Amino acid sequence: MEAENLSGNIPSDVADNYLEAVRCFNANAYRASVVMARRTLELALFRKGLIKEKETIASFIQREKEKSSEQRVLSDKVLDLLSAIRVFGNYGAHVSDDMLNDITEEDARLTIEILKKALSELFRPNLLRKLGELTRNA
């Protein structure tokens, strides 16, 4: 899998984690790849100020879905993508959910592709403007 160029708006630590997920995939370490994808997503949400330290991706998604569509930072489609990354990553992050052995190459590929789309959505320039507008109006 080729590591595609990410937007210049993406913080370097987020990009580094994404690239590590891709490297894990290319080394046939599919379980590690989905765990790194989840970590990348959590870091991206944290860097955007959408979650606080110790807050979960699931709580962010739930909070967003409770808002009206005008108040949301992300669309339902993107929130569903984030949820998919979270679910696969949780297999690796939580032993009690240990379905990690069931992760296939295709699961890992799909997770990284979803992550790439989610990152481009999270760090698109008009989202930065929308975040600023929402915080000014709050």
mmCIF file of N, CA, C and O in Angstrom, residues 9-65:
data_model
loop_
_atom_site.group_PDB
_atom_site.id
_atom_site.type_symbol
_atom_site.label_atom_id
_atom_site.label_comp_id
_atom_site.label_asym_id
_atom_site.label_seq_id
_atom_site.Cartn_x
_atom_site.Cartn_y
_atom_site.Cartn_z
ATOM 1 N N ASN A 9 -2.312 20.580 6.112
ATOM 2 C CA ASN A 9 -3.025 21.019 7.318
ATOM 3 C C ASN A 9 -2.941 19.989 8.447
ATOM 4 O O ASN A 9 -3.314 20.287 9.571
ATOM 5 N N ILE A 10 -2.500 18.792 8.136
ATOM 6 C CA ILE A 10 -2.469 17.717 9.128
ATOM 7 C C ILE A 10 -1.198 17.844 9.964
ATOM 8 O O ILE A 10 -0.098 17.906 9.415
ATOM 9 N N PRO A 11 -1.344 17.892 11.291
ATOM 10 C CA PRO A 11 -0.160 18.005 12.158
ATOM 11 C C PRO A 11 0.809 16.852 11.920
ATOM 12 O O PRO A 11 0.411 15.729 11.604
ATOM 13 N N SER A 12 2.096 17.135 12.089
ATOM 14 C CA SER A 12 3.122 16.135 11.774
ATOM 15 C C SER A 12 2.993 14.875 12.630
ATOM 16 O O SER A 12 3.236 13.771 12.132
ATOM 17 N N ASP A 13 2.600 15.005 13.912
ATOM 18 C CA ASP A 13 2.486 13.799 14.734
ATOM 19 C C ASP A 13 1.331 12.918 14.275
ATOM 20 O O ASP A 13 1.416 11.701 14.316
ATOM 21 N N VAL A 14 0.263 13.525 13.776
ATOM 22 C CA VAL A 14 -0.856 12.754 13.235
ATOM 23 C C VAL A 14 -0.398 12.048 11.953
ATOM 24 O O VAL A 14 -0.644 10.854 11.774
ATOM 25 N N ALA A 15 0.282 12.786 11.078
ATOM 26 C CA ALA A 15 0.793 12.198 9.833
ATOM 27 C C ALA A 15 1.771 11.064 10.124
ATOM 28 O O ALA A 15 1.734 10.023 9.460
ATOM 29 N N ASP A 16 2.634 11.236 11.127
ATOM 30 C CA ASP A 16 3.595 10.186 11.489
ATOM 31 C C ASP A 16 2.886 8.909 11.933
ATOM 32 O O ASP A 16 3.294 7.800 11.575
ATOM 33 N N ASN A 17 1.826 9.054 12.720
ATOM 34 C CA ASN A 17 1.064 7.885 13.166
ATOM 35 C C ASN A 17 0.368 7.206 11.990
ATOM 36 O O ASN A 17 0.331 5.977 11.907
ATOM 37 N N TYR A 18 -0.176 7.995 11.074
ATOM 38 C CA TYR A 18 -0.797 7.438 9.869
ATOM 39 C C TYR A 18 0.230 6.639 9.066
ATOM 40 O O TYR A 18 -0.042 5.511 8.644
ATOM 41 N N LEU A 19 1.408 7.231 8.883
ATOM 42 C CA LEU A 19 2.458 6.546 8.126
ATOM 43 C C LEU A 19 2.897 5.258 8.812
ATOM 44 O O LEU A 19 3.202 4.264 8.138
ATOM 45 N N GLU A 20 2.900 5.242 10.128
ATOM 46 C CA GLU A 20 3.238 4.012 10.839
ATOM 47 C C GLU A 20 2.176 2.939 10.615
ATOM 48 O O GLU A 20 2.496 1.749 10.466
ATOM 49 N N ALA A 21 0.911 3.339 10.563
ATOM 50 C CA ALA A 21 -0.164 2.384 10.265
ATOM 51 C C ALA A 21 0.054 1.767 8.888
ATOM 52 O O ALA A 21 -0.108 0.557 8.699
ATOM 53 N N VAL A 22 0.449 2.604 7.927
ATOM 54 C CA VAL A 22 0.727 2.106 6.574
ATOM 55 C C VAL A 22 1.944 1.183 6.576
ATOM 56 O O VAL A 22 1.928 0.118 5.943
ATOM 57 N N ARG A 23 2.989 1.560 7.300
ATOM 58 C CA ARG A 23 4.181 0.696 7.376
ATOM 59 C C ARG A 23 3.832 -0.662 7.988
ATOM 60 O O ARG A 23 4.312 -1.706 7.528
ATOM 61 N N CYS A 24 3.012 -0.652 9.032
ATOM 62 C CA CYS A 24 2.573 -1.920 9.642
ATOM 63 C C CYS A 24 1.825 -2.768 8.617
ATOM 64 O O CYS A 24 2.066 -3.975 8.506
ATOM 65 N N PHE A 25 0.943 -2.131 7.872
ATOM 66 C CA PHE A 25 0.199 -2.857 6.838
ATOM 67 C C PHE A 25 1.164 -3.482 5.833
ATOM 68 O O PHE A 25 1.040 -4.659 5.483
ATOM 69 N N ASN A 26 2.124 -2.688 5.373
ATOM 70 C CA ASN A 26 3.075 -3.179 4.365
ATOM 71 C C ASN A 26 3.978 -4.277 4.898
ATOM 72 O O ASN A 26 4.538 -5.051 4.119
ATOM 73 N N ALA A 27 4.108 -4.368 6.205
ATOM 74 C CA ALA A 27 4.898 -5.439 6.823
ATOM 75 C C ALA A 27 4.019 -6.648 7.168
ATOM 76 O O ALA A 27 4.446 -7.554 7.880
ATOM 77 N N ASN A 28 2.786 -6.648 6.672
ATOM 78 C CA ASN A 28 1.802 -7.701 6.938
ATOM 79 C C ASN A 28 1.434 -7.797 8.413
ATOM 80 O O ASN A 28 0.988 -8.840 8.888
ATOM 81 N N ALA A 29 1.615 -6.708 9.131
ATOM 82 C CA ALA A 29 1.232 -6.629 10.544
ATOM 83 C C ALA A 29 -0.136 -5.939 10.597
ATOM 84 O O ALA A 29 -0.253 -4.778 10.998
ATOM 85 N N TYR A 30 -1.162 -6.659 10.169
ATOM 86 C CA TYR A 30 -2.483 -6.068 10.000
ATOM 87 C C TYR A 30 -3.118 -5.667 11.323
ATOM 88 O O TYR A 30 -3.796 -4.641 11.411
ATOM 89 N N ARG A 31 -2.893 -6.466 12.352
ATOM 90 C CA ARG A 31 -3.423 -6.109 13.673
ATOM 91 C C ARG A 31 -2.801 -4.806 14.147
ATOM 92 O O ARG A 31 -3.499 -3.907 14.624
ATOM 93 N N ALA A 32 -1.500 -4.680 14.027
ATOM 94 C CA ALA A 32 -0.821 -3.454 14.439
ATOM 95 C C ALA A 32 -1.306 -2.274 13.604
ATOM 96 O O ALA A 32 -1.445 -1.155 14.103
ATOM 97 N N SER A 33 -1.586 -2.530 12.347
ATOM 98 C CA SER A 33 -2.045 -1.478 11.447
ATOM 99 C C SER A 33 -3.373 -0.872 11.905
ATOM 100 O O SER A 33 -3.530 0.351 11.933
ATOM 101 N N VAL A 34 -4.339 -1.729 12.285
ATOM 102 C CA VAL A 34 -5.634 -1.183 12.710
ATOM 103 C C VAL A 34 -5.528 -0.489 14.071
ATOM 104 O O VAL A 34 -6.229 0.486 14.321
ATOM 105 N N VAL A 35 -4.647 -0.971 14.930
ATOM 106 C CA VAL A 35 -4.436 -0.305 16.216
ATOM 107 C C VAL A 35 -3.824 1.074 15.977
ATOM 108 O O VAL A 35 -4.244 2.067 16.582
ATOM 109 N N MET A 36 -2.860 1.167 15.078
ATOM 110 C CA MET A 36 -2.256 2.466 14.764
ATOM 111 C C MET A 36 -3.255 3.397 14.084
ATOM 112 O O MET A 36 -3.226 4.609 14.288
ATOM 113 N N ALA A 37 -4.148 2.846 13.293
ATOM 114 C CA ALA A 37 -5.181 3.679 12.661
ATOM 115 C C ALA A 37 -6.083 4.297 13.723
ATOM 116 O O ALA A 37 -6.399 5.488 13.677
ATOM 117 N N ARG A 38 -6.479 3.504 14.709
ATOM 118 C CA ARG A 38 -7.312 4.021 15.793
ATOM 119 C C ARG A 38 -6.554 5.087 16.582
ATOM 120 O O ARG A 38 -7.094 6.127 16.930
ATOM 121 N N ARG A 39 -5.296 4.815 16.868
ATOM 122 C CA ARG A 39 -4.471 5.788 17.596
ATOM 123 C C ARG A 39 -4.361 7.098 16.808
ATOM 124 O O ARG A 39 -4.451 8.180 17.366
ATOM 125 N N THR A 40 -4.178 6.985 15.502
ATOM 126 C CA THR A 40 -4.084 8.165 14.645
ATOM 127 C C THR A 40 -5.372 8.973 14.707
ATOM 128 O O THR A 40 -5.340 10.204 14.821
ATOM 129 N N LEU A 41 -6.493 8.287 14.637
ATOM 130 C CA LEU A 41 -7.783 8.975 14.708
ATOM 131 C C LEU A 41 -7.949 9.702 16.036
ATOM 132 O O LEU A 41 -8.346 10.866 16.075
ATOM 133 N N GLU A 42 -7.646 9.021 17.124
ATOM 134 C CA GLU A 42 -7.784 9.646 18.442
ATOM 135 C C GLU A 42 -6.883 10.870 18.550
ATOM 136 O O GLU A 42 -7.303 11.927 19.037
ATOM 137 N N LEU A 43 -5.663 10.768 18.078
ATOM 138 C CA LEU A 43 -4.732 11.891 18.109
ATOM 139 C C LEU A 43 -5.238 13.035 17.238
ATOM 140 O O LEU A 43 -5.164 14.206 17.631
ATOM 141 N N ALA A 44 -5.780 12.722 16.078
ATOM 142 C CA ALA A 44 -6.315 13.756 15.188
ATOM 143 C C ALA A 44 -7.464 14.509 15.850
ATOM 144 O O ALA A 44 -7.514 15.742 15.808
ATOM 145 N N LEU A 45 -8.371 13.772 16.479
ATOM 146 C CA LEU A 45 -9.501 14.423 17.173
ATOM 147 C C LEU A 45 -9.003 15.284 18.328
ATOM 148 O O LEU A 45 -9.520 16.379 18.565
ATOM 149 N N PHE A 46 -7.985 14.801 19.020
ATOM 150 C CA PHE A 46 -7.403 15.560 20.128
ATOM 151 C C PHE A 46 -6.741 16.838 19.608
ATOM 152 O O PHE A 46 -6.941 17.928 20.145
ATOM 153 N N ARG A 47 -5.954 16.716 18.546
ATOM 154 C CA ARG A 47 -5.262 17.888 17.982
ATOM 155 C C ARG A 47 -6.249 18.918 17.446
ATOM 156 O O ARG A 47 -5.977 20.109 17.465
ATOM 157 N N LYS A 48 -7.402 18.476 16.958
ATOM 158 C CA LYS A 48 -8.434 19.388 16.459
ATOM 159 C C LYS A 48 -9.213 20.028 17.594
ATOM 160 O O LYS A 48 -10.018 20.919 17.358
ATOM 161 N N GLY A 49 -8.996 19.548 18.826
ATOM 162 C CA GLY A 49 -9.754 20.079 19.953
ATOM 163 C C GLY A 49 -11.165 19.520 20.031
ATOM 164 O O GLY A 49 -12.020 20.067 20.722
ATOM 165 N N LEU A 50 -11.406 18.413 19.343
ATOM 166 C CA LEU A 50 -12.743 17.810 19.332
ATOM 167 C C LEU A 50 -12.943 16.837 20.482
ATOM 168 O O LEU A 50 -14.082 16.532 20.839
ATOM 169 N N ILE A 51 -11.862 16.315 21.033
ATOM 170 C CA ILE A 51 -11.939 15.523 22.258
ATOM 171 C C ILE A 51 -10.878 16.039 23.212
ATOM 172 O O ILE A 51 -9.883 16.628 22.794
ATOM 173 N N LYS A 52 -11.136 15.809 24.489
ATOM 174 C CA LYS A 52 -10.177 16.182 25.521
ATOM 175 C C LYS A 52 -9.399 14.930 25.929
ATOM 176 O O LYS A 52 -9.791 13.810 25.606
ATOM 177 N N GLU A 53 -8.319 15.148 26.647
ATOM 178 C CA GLU A 53 -7.528 14.026 27.134
ATOM 179 C C GLU A 53 -8.431 13.080 27.923
ATOM 180 O O GLU A 53 -9.280 13.523 28.682
ATOM 181 N N LYS A 54 -8.257 11.795 27.724
ATOM 182 C CA LYS A 54 -9.011 10.717 28.392
ATOM 183 C C LYS A 54 -10.446 10.590 27.870
ATOM 184 O O LYS A 54 -11.204 9.773 28.352
ATOM 185 N N GLU A 55 -10.846 11.403 26.905
ATOM 186 C CA GLU A 55 -12.175 11.281 26.322
ATOM 187 C C GLU A 55 -12.110 10.253 25.196
ATOM 188 O O GLU A 55 -11.091 10.135 24.508
ATOM 189 N N THR A 56 -13.177 9.535 24.978
ATOM 190 C CA THR A 56 -13.165 8.481 23.975
ATOM 191 C C THR A 56 -13.689 8.963 22.622
ATOM 192 O O THR A 56 -14.439 9.939 22.548
ATOM 193 N N ILE A 57 -13.296 8.253 21.592
ATOM 194 C CA ILE A 57 -13.818 8.523 20.258
ATOM 195 C C ILE A 57 -15.326 8.302 20.254
ATOM 196 O O ILE A 57 -16.079 9.078 19.671
ATOM 197 N N ALA A 58 -15.775 7.255 20.929
ATOM 198 C CA ALA A 58 -17.210 6.942 20.977
ATOM 199 C C ALA A 58 -18.015 8.078 21.601
ATOM 200 O O ALA A 58 -19.096 8.410 21.111
ATOM 201 N N SER A 59 -17.486 8.692 22.662
ATOM 202 C CA SER A 59 -18.230 9.786 23.294
ATOM 203 C C SER A 59 -18.313 10.989 22.366
ATOM 204 O O SER A 59 -19.335 11.675 22.308
ATOM 205 N N PHE A 60 -17.248 11.250 21.608
ATOM 206 C CA PHE A 60 -17.280 12.340 20.633
ATOM 207 C C PHE A 60 -18.345 12.075 19.576
ATOM 208 O O PHE A 60 -19.152 12.951 19.249
ATOM 209 N N ILE A 61 -18.352 10.862 19.034
ATOM 210 C CA ILE A 61 -19.324 10.508 17.991
ATOM 211 C C ILE A 61 -20.740 10.656 18.525
ATOM 212 O O ILE A 61 -21.610 11.241 17.869
ATOM 213 N N GLN A 62 -20.990 10.156 19.723
ATOM 214 C CA GLN A 62 -22.324 10.254 20.319
ATOM 215 C C GLN A 62 -22.731 11.707 20.516
ATOM 216 O O GLN A 62 -23.848 12.100 20.193
ATOM 217 N N ARG A 63 -21.821 12.516 21.020
ATOM 218 C CA ARG A 63 -22.098 13.939 21.252
ATOM 219 C C ARG A 63 -22.426 14.642 19.935
ATOM 220 O O ARG A 63 -23.354 15.438 19.864
ATOM 221 N N GLU A 64 -21.666 14.335 18.897
ATOM 222 C CA GLU A 64 -21.918 14.950 17.589
ATOM 223 C C GLU A 64 -23.283 14.541 17.037
ATOM 224 O O GLU A 64 -24.002 15.369 16.482
ATOM 225 N N LYS A 65 -23.628 13.262 17.180
ATOM 226 C CA LYS A 65 -24.894 12.781 16.629
ATOM 227 C C LYS A 65 -26.105 13.354 17.360
ATOM 228 O O LYS A 65 -27.196 13.400 16.812
#
